[in-house]
mmCIF file of N, CA and C in Angstrom:
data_model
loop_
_atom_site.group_PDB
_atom_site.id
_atom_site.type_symbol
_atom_site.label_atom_id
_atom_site.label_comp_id
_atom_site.label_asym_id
_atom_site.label_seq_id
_atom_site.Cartn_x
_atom_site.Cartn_y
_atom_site.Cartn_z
ATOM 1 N N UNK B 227 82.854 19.601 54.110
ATOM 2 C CA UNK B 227 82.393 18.912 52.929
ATOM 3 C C UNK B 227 82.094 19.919 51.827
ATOM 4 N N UNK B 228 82.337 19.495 50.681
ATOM 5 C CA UNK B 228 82.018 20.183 49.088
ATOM 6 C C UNK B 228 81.489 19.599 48.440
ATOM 7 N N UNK B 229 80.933 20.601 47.483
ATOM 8 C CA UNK B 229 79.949 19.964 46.246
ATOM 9 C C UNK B 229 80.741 19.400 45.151
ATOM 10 N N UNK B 230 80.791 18.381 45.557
ATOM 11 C CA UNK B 230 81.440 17.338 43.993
ATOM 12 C C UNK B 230 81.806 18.271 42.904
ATOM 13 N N UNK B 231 82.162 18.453 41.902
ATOM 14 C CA UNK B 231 82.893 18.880 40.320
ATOM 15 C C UNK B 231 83.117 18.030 39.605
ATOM 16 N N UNK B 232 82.185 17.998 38.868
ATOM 17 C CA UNK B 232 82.519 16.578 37.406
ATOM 18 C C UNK B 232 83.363 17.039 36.622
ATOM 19 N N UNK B 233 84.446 16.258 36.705
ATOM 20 C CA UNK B 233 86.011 16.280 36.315
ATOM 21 C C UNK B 233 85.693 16.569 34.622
ATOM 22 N N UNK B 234 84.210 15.596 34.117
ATOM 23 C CA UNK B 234 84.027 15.745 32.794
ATOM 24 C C UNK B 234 83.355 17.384 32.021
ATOM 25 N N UNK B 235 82.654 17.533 33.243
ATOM 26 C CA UNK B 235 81.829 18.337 32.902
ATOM 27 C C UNK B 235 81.667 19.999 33.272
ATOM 28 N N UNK B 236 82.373 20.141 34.682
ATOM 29 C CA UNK B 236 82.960 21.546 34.814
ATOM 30 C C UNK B 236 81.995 21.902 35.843
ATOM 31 N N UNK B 237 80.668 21.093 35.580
ATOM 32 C CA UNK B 237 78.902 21.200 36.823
ATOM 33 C C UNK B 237 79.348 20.383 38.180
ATOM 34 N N UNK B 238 78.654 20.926 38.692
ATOM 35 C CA UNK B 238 78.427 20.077 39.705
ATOM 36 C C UNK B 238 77.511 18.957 39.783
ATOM 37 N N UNK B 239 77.546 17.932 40.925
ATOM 38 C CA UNK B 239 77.324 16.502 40.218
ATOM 39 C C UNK B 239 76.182 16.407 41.245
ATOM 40 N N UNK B 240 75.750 17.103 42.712
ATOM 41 C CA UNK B 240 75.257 17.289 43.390
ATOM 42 C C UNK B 240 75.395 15.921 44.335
ATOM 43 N N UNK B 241 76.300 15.451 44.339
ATOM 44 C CA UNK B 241 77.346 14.940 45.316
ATOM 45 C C UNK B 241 77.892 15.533 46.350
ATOM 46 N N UNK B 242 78.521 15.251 47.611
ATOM 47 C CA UNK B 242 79.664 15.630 48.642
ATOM 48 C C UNK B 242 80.386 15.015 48.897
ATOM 49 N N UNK B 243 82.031 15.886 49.266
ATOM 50 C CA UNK B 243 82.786 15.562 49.248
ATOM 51 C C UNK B 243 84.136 15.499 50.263
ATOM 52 N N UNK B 244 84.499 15.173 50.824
ATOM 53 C CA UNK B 244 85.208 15.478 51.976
ATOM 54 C C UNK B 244 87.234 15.357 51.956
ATOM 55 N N UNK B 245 87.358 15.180 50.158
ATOM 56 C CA UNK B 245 88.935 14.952 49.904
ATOM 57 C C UNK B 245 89.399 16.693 48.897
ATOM 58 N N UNK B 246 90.380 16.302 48.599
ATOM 59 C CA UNK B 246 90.676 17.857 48.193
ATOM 60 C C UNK B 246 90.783 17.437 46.438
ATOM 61 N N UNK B 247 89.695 16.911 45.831
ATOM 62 C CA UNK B 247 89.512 16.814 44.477
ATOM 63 C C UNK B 247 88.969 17.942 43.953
ATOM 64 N N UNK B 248 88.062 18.994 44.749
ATOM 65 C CA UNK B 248 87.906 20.006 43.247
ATOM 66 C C UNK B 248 89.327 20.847 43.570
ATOM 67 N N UNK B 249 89.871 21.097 45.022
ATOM 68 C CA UNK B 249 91.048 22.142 44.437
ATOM 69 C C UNK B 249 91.954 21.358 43.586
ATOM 70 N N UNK B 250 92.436 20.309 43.222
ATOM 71 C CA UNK B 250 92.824 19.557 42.351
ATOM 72 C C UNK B 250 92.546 20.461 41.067
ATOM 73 N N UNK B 251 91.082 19.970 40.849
ATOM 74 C CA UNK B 251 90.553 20.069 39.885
ATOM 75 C C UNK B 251 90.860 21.283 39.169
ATOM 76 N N UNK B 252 90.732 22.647 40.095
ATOM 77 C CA UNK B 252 90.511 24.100 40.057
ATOM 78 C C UNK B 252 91.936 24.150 39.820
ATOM 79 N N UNK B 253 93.016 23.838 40.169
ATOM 80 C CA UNK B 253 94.146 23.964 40.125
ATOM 81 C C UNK B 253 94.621 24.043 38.939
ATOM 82 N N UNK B 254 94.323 22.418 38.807
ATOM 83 C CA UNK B 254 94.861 22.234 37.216
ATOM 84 C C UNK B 254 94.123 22.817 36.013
ATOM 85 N N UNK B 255 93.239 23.304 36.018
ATOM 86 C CA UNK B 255 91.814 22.785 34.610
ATOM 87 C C UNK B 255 92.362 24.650 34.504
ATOM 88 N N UNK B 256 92.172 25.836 35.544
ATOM 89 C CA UNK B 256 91.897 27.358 35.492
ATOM 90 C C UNK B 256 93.408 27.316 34.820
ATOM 91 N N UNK B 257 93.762 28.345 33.943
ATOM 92 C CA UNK B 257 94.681 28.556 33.438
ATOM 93 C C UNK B 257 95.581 30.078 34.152
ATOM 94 N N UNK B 258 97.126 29.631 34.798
ATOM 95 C CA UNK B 258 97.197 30.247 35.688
ATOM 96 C C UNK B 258 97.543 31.846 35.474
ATOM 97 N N UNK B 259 96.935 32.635 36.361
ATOM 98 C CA UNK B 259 96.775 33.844 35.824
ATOM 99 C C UNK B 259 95.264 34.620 35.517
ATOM 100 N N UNK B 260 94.521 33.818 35.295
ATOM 101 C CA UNK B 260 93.486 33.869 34.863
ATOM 102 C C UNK B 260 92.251 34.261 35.570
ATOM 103 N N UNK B 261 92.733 33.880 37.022
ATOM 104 C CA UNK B 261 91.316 33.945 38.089
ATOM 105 C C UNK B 261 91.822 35.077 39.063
ATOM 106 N N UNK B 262 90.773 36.363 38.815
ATOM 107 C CA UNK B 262 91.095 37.658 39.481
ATOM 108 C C UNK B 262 90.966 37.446 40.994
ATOM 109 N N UNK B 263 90.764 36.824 41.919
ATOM 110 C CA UNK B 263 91.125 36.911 43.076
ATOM 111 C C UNK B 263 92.237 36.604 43.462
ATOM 112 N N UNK B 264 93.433 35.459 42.583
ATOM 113 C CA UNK B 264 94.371 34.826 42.819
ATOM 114 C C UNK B 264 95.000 34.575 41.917
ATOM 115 N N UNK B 265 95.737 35.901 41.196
ATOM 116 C CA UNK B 265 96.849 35.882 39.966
ATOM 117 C C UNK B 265 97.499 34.374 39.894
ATOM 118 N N UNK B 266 98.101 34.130 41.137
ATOM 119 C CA UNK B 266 98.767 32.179 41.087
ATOM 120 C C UNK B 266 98.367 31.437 40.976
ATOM 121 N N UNK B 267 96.658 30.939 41.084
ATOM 122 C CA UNK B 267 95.536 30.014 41.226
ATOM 123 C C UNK B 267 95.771 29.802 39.828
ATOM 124 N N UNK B 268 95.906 28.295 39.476
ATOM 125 C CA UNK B 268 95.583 27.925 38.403
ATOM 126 C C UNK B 268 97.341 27.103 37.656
ATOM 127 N N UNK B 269 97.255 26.339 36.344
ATOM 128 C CA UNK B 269 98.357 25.784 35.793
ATOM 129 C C UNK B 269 98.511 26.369 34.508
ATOM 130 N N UNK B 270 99.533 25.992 33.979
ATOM 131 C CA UNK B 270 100.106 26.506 32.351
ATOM 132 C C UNK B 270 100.462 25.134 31.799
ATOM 133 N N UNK B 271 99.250 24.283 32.289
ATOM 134 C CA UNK B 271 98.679 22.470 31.404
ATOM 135 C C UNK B 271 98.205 23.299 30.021
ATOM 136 N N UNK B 272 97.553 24.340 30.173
ATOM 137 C CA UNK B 272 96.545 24.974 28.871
ATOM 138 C C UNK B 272 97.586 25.493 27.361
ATOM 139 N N UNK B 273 98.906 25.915 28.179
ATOM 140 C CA UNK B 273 100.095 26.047 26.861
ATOM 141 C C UNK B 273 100.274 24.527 25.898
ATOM 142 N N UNK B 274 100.338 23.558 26.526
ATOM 143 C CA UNK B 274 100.304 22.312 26.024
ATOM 144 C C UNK B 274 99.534 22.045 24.771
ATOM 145 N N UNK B 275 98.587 22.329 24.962
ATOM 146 C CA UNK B 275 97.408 22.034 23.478
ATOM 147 C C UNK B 275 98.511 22.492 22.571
ATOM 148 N N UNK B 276 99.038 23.677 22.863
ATOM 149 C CA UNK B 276 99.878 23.857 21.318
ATOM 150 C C UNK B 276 101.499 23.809 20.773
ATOM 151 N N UNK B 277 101.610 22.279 21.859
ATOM 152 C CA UNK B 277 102.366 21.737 21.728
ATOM 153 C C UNK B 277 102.644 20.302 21.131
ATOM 154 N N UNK B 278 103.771 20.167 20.129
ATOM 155 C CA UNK B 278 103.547 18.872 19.677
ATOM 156 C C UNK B 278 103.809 17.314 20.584
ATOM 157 N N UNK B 279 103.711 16.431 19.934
ATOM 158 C CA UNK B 279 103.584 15.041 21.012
ATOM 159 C C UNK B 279 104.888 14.718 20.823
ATOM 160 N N UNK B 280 106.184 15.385 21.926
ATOM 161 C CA UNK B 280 107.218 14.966 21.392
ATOM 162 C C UNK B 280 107.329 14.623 23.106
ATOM 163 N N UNK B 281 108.769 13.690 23.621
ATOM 164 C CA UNK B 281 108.614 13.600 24.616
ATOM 165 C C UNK B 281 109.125 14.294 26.024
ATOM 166 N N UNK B 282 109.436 15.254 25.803
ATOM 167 C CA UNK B 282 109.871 16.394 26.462
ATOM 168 C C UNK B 282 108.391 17.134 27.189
ATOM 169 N N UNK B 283 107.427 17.269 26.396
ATOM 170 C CA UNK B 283 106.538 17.731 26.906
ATOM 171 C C UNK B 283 105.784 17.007 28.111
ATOM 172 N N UNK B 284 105.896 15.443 28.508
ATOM 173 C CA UNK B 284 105.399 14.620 29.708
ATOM 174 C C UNK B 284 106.315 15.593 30.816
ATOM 175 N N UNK B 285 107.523 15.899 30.720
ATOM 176 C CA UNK B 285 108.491 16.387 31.498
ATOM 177 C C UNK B 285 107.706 17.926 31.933
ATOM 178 N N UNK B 286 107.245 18.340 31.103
ATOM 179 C CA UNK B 286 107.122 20.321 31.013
ATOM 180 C C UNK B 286 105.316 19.732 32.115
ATOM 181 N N UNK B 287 104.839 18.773 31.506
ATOM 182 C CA UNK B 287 102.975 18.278 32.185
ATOM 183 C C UNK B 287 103.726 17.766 33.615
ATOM 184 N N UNK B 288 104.491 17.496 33.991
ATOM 185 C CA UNK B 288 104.572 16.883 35.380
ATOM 186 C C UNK B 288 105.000 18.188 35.807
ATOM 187 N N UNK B 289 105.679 18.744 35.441
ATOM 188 C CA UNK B 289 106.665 20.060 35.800
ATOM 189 C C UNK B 289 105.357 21.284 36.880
ATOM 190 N N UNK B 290 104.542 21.489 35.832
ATOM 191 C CA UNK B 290 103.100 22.465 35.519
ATOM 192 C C UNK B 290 102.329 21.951 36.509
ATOM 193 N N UNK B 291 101.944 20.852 36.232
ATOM 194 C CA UNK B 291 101.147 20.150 37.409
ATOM 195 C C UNK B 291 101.581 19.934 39.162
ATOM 196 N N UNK B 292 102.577 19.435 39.225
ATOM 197 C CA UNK B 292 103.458 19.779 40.558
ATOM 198 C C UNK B 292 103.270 21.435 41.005
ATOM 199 N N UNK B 293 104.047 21.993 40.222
ATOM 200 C CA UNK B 293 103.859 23.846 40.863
ATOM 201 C C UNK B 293 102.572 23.954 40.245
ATOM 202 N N UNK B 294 101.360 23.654 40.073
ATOM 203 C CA UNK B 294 99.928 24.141 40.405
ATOM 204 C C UNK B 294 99.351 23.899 41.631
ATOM 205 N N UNK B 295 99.843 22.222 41.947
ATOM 206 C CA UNK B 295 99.700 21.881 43.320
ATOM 207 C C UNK B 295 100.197 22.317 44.579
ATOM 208 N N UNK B 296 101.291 22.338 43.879
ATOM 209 C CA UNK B 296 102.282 22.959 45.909
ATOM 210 C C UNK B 296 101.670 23.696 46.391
ATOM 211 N N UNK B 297 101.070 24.792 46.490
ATOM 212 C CA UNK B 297 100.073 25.644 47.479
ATOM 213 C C UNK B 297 99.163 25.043 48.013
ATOM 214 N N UNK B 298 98.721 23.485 47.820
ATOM 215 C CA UNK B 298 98.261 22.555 48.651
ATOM 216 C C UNK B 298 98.769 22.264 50.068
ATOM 217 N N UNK B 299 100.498 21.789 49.029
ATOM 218 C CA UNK B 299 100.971 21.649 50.703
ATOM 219 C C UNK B 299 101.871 22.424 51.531
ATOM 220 N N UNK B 300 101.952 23.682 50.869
ATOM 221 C CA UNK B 300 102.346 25.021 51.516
ATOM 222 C C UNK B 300 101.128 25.474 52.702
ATOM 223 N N UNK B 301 99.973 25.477 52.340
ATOM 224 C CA UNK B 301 98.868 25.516 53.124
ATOM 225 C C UNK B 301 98.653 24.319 54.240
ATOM 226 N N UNK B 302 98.751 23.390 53.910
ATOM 227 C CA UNK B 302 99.206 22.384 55.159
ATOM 228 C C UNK B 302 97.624 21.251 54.655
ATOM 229 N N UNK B 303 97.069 21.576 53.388
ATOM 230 C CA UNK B 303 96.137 20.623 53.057
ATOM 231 C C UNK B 303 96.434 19.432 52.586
ATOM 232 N N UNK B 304 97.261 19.637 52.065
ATOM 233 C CA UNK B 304 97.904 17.947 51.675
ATOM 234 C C UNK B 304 99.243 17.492 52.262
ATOM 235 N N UNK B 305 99.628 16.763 52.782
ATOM 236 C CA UNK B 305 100.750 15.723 52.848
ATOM 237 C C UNK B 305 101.492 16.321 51.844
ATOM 238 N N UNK B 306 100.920 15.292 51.116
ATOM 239 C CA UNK B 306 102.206 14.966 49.612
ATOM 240 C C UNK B 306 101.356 14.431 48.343
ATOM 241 N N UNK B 307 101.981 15.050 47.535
ATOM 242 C CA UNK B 307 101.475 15.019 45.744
ATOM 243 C C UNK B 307 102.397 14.289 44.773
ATOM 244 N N UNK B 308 102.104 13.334 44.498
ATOM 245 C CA UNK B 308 102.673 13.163 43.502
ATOM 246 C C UNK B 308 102.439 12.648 42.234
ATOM 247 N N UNK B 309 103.028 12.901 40.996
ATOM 248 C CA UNK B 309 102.788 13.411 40.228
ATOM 249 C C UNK B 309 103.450 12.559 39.037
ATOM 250 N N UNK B 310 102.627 11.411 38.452
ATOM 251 C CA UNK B 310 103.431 10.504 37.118
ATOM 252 C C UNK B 310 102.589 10.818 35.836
ATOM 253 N N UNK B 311 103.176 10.439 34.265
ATOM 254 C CA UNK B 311 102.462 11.007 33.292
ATOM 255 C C UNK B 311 102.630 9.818 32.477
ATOM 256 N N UNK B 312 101.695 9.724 31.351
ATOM 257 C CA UNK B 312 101.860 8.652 30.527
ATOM 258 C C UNK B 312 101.758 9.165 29.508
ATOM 259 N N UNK B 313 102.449 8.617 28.046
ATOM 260 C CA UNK B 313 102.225 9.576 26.966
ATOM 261 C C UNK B 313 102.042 8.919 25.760
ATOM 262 N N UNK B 314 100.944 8.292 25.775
ATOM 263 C CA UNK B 314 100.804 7.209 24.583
ATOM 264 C C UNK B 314 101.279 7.696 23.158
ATOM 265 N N UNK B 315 101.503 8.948 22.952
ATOM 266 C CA UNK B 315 101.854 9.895 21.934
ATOM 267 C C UNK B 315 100.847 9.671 20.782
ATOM 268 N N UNK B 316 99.529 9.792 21.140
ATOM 269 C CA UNK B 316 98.538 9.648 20.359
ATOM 270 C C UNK B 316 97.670 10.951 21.162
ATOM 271 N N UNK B 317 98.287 12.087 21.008
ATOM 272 C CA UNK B 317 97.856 13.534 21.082
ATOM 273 C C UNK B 317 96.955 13.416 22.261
ATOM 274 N N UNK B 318 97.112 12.686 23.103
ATOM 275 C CA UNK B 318 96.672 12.994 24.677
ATOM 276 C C UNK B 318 98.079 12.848 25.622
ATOM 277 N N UNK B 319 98.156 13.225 26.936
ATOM 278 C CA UNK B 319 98.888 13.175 27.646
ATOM 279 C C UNK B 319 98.136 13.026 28.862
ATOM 280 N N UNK B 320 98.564 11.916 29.883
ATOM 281 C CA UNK B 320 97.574 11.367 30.687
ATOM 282 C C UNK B 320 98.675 11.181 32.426
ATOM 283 N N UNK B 321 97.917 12.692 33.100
ATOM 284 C CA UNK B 321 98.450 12.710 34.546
ATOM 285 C C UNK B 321 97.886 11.862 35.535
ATOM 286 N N UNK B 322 98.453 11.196 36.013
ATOM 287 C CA UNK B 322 98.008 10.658 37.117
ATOM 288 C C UNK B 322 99.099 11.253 38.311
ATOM 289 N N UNK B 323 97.977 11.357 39.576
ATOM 290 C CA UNK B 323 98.034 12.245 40.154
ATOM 291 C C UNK B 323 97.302 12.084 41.848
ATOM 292 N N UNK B 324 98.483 11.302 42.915
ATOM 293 C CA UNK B 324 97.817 10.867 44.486
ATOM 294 C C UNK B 324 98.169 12.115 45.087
ATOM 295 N N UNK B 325 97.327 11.491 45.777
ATOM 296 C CA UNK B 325 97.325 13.637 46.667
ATOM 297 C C UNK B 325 96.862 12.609 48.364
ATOM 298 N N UNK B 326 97.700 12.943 49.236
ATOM 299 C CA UNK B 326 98.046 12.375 50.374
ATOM 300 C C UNK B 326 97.596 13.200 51.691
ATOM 301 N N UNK B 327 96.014 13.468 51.854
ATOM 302 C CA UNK B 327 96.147 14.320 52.686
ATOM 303 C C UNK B 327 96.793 14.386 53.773
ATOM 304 N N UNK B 328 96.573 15.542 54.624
ATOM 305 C CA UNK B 328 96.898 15.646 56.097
ATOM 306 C C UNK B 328 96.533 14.173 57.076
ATOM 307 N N UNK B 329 95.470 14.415 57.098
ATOM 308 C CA UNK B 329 94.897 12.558 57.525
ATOM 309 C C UNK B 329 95.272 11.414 57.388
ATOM 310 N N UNK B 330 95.747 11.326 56.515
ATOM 311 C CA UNK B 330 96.390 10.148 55.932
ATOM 312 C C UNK B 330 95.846 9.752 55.053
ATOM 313 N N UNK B 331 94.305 9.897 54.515
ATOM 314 C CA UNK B 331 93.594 9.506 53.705
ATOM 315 C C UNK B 331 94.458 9.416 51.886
ATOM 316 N N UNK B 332 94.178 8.702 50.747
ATOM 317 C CA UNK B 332 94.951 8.695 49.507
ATOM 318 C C UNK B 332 93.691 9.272 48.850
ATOM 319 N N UNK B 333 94.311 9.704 47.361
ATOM 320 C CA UNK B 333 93.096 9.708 47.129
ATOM 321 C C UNK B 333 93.974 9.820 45.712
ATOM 322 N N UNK B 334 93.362 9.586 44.395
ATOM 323 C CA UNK B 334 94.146 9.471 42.490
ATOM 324 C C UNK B 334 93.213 10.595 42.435
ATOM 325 N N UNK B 335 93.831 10.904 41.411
ATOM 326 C CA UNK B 335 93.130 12.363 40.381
ATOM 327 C C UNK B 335 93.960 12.140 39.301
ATOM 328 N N UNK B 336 92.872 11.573 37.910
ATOM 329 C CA UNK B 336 93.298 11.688 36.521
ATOM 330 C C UNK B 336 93.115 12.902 35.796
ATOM 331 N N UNK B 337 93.955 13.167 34.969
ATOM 332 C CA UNK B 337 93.115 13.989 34.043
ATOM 333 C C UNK B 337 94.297 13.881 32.672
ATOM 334 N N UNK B 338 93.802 14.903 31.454
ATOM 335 C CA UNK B 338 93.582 14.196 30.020
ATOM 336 C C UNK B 338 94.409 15.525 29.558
ATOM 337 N N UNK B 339 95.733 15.880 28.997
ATOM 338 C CA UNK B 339 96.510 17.297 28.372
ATOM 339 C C UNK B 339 96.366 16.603 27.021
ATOM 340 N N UNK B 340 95.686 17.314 26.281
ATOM 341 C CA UNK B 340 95.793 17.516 24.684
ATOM 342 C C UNK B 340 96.968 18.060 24.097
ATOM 343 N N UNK B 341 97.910 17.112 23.109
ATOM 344 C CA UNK B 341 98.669 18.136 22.720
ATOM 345 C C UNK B 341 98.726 17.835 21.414
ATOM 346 N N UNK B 342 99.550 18.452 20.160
ATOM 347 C CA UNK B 342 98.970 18.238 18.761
ATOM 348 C C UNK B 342 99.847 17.118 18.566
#
Protein backbone atom coordinates (compact mmCIF):
# COMPACT_ATOMS: atom_id res chain seq x y z
CA UNK A 1 0.00 0.00 0.00
CA UNK A 2 0.90 3.88 -0.80
CA UNK A 3 0.23 7.19 0.22
CA UNK A 4 -2.40 8.54 -2.12
CA UNK A 5 -1.02 11.72 -4.56
CA UNK A 6 -3.59 14.32 -5.33
CA UNK A 7 -3.60 14.22 -9.00
CA UNK A 8 -4.63 18.10 -8.31
CA UNK A 9 -2.29 18.98 -6.01
CA UNK A 10 1.17 17.19 -6.21
CA UNK A 11 0.56 16.53 -1.76
CA UNK A 12 -0.37 13.84 -0.46
CA UNK A 13 -3.98 13.30 0.48
CA UNK A 14 -3.16 11.05 3.52
CA UNK A 15 -5.11 8.32 1.99
CA UNK A 16 -3.90 4.53 0.94
CA UNK A 17 -3.58 2.97 -1.81
CA UNK A 18 -3.18 -0.38 -3.22
CA UNK A 19 -3.48 0.34 -7.45
CA UNK A 20 -0.55 1.73 -9.43
CA UNK A 21 -2.02 5.48 -9.61
CA UNK A 22 0.87 7.51 -8.26
CA UNK A 23 3.42 5.64 -10.67
CA UNK A 24 0.88 6.75 -13.22
CA UNK A 25 0.94 9.85 -11.84
CA UNK A 26 4.94 10.16 -11.44
CA UNK A 27 5.20 8.93 -14.86
CA UNK A 28 3.32 11.25 -16.60
CA UNK A 29 3.33 14.73 -14.54
CA UNK A 30 7.94 14.39 -13.99
CA UNK A 31 9.25 15.58 -17.19
CA UNK A 32 11.38 12.86 -18.71
CA UNK A 33 14.91 13.27 -18.00
CA UNK A 34 14.51 15.21 -15.20
CA UNK A 35 14.62 12.87 -12.11
CA UNK A 36 18.39 12.04 -11.17
CA UNK A 37 17.95 8.56 -10.09
CA UNK A 38 16.21 7.55 -13.39
CA UNK A 39 17.28 9.57 -16.57
CA UNK A 40 13.91 7.49 -18.29
CA UNK A 41 11.43 8.14 -15.36
CA UNK A 42 9.14 10.55 -16.48
CA UNK A 43 7.09 11.89 -20.10
CA UNK A 44 7.71 14.66 -22.81
CA UNK A 45 3.48 15.55 -22.07
CA UNK A 46 5.52 18.89 -20.70
CA UNK A 47 6.80 19.79 -24.61
CA UNK A 48 3.05 20.09 -25.36
CA UNK A 49 2.26 23.37 -23.48
CA UNK A 50 4.15 24.83 -26.37
CA UNK A 51 2.35 23.43 -28.74
CA UNK A 52 -0.53 24.66 -30.73
CA UNK A 53 -4.22 22.96 -30.62
CA UNK A 54 -3.87 21.45 -33.93
CA UNK A 55 -4.81 17.82 -34.30
CA UNK A 56 -1.75 16.00 -34.68
CA UNK A 57 -0.75 16.78 -31.30
CA UNK A 58 -3.72 14.15 -29.55
CA UNK A 59 -1.49 11.69 -31.75
CA UNK A 60 2.22 13.02 -30.32
CA UNK A 61 -0.15 12.99 -26.18
CA UNK A 62 -1.09 9.32 -26.76
CA UNK A 63 2.31 8.62 -28.36
CA UNK A 64 4.29 10.28 -24.91
CA UNK A 65 1.94 8.85 -22.63
CA UNK A 66 2.08 5.12 -23.81
CA UNK A 67 6.18 5.16 -23.79
CA UNK A 68 6.02 6.87 -20.21
CA UNK A 69 3.99 3.93 -19.22
CA UNK A 70 5.55 0.80 -20.73
CA UNK A 71 8.11 0.32 -17.94
CA UNK A 72 4.95 -0.56 -16.08
CA UNK A 73 4.51 -3.45 -18.04
CA UNK A 74 8.07 -4.27 -18.82
CA UNK A 75 8.32 -4.63 -14.98
CA UNK A 76 5.42 -7.01 -14.87
CA UNK A 77 3.17 -4.26 -12.79
CA UNK A 78 0.60 -3.82 -15.11
CA UNK A 79 -1.20 -6.07 -17.57
CA UNK A 80 -2.07 -3.56 -20.05
CA UNK A 81 -2.41 0.32 -20.61
CA UNK A 82 -4.31 1.84 -22.61
CA UNK A 83 -4.32 4.92 -23.76
CA UNK A 84 -7.39 7.32 -25.59
CA UNK A 85 -7.32 11.29 -25.88
CA UNK A 86 -9.94 13.82 -26.39
CA UNK A 87 -9.28 17.16 -27.82
CA UNK A 88 -11.98 19.59 -27.43
CA UNK A 89 -9.42 22.06 -29.08
CA UNK A 90 -10.15 24.56 -26.48
CA UNK A 91 -6.31 24.53 -25.31
CA UNK A 92 -6.68 21.46 -23.07
CA UNK A 93 -6.02 17.98 -24.18
CA UNK A 94 -7.70 15.32 -22.09
CA UNK A 95 -5.95 11.56 -21.57
CA UNK A 96 -7.82 9.05 -20.47
CA UNK A 97 -5.99 6.36 -19.39
CA UNK A 98 -7.02 2.19 -17.88
CA UNK A 99 -4.15 0.60 -16.50
CA UNK A 100 -5.02 -3.26 -16.08
CA UNK A 101 -3.10 -4.62 -13.39
CA UNK A 102 -1.42 -7.93 -12.89
CA UNK A 103 -4.58 -8.99 -10.77
CA UNK A 104 -6.94 -8.23 -12.88
CA UNK A 105 -8.06 -5.32 -11.01
CA UNK A 106 -9.06 -1.89 -13.71
CA UNK A 107 -8.46 1.05 -12.66
CA UNK A 108 -8.96 5.07 -15.17
CA UNK A 109 -6.38 7.70 -14.68
CA UNK A 110 -7.35 11.21 -16.14
CA UNK A 111 -5.30 13.86 -16.60
CA UNK A 112 -5.38 17.53 -18.33
CA UNK A 113 -2.13 18.51 -21.40
CA UNK A 114 -2.29 22.24 -21.90
CA UNK A 115 -1.53 23.25 -25.20
CA UNK A 116 -1.73 26.90 -26.76
Amino acid sequence: MDREIDTRTGSYTGQSINNLQNAVYLRLMTPRGSYWADVNLGSLLYTLEREKDVQHISLLAKQYAEQALQPLINDGRAADIQVTTVQPHNGRLYLHIEVTQQAGEKFTFNCTVKVI
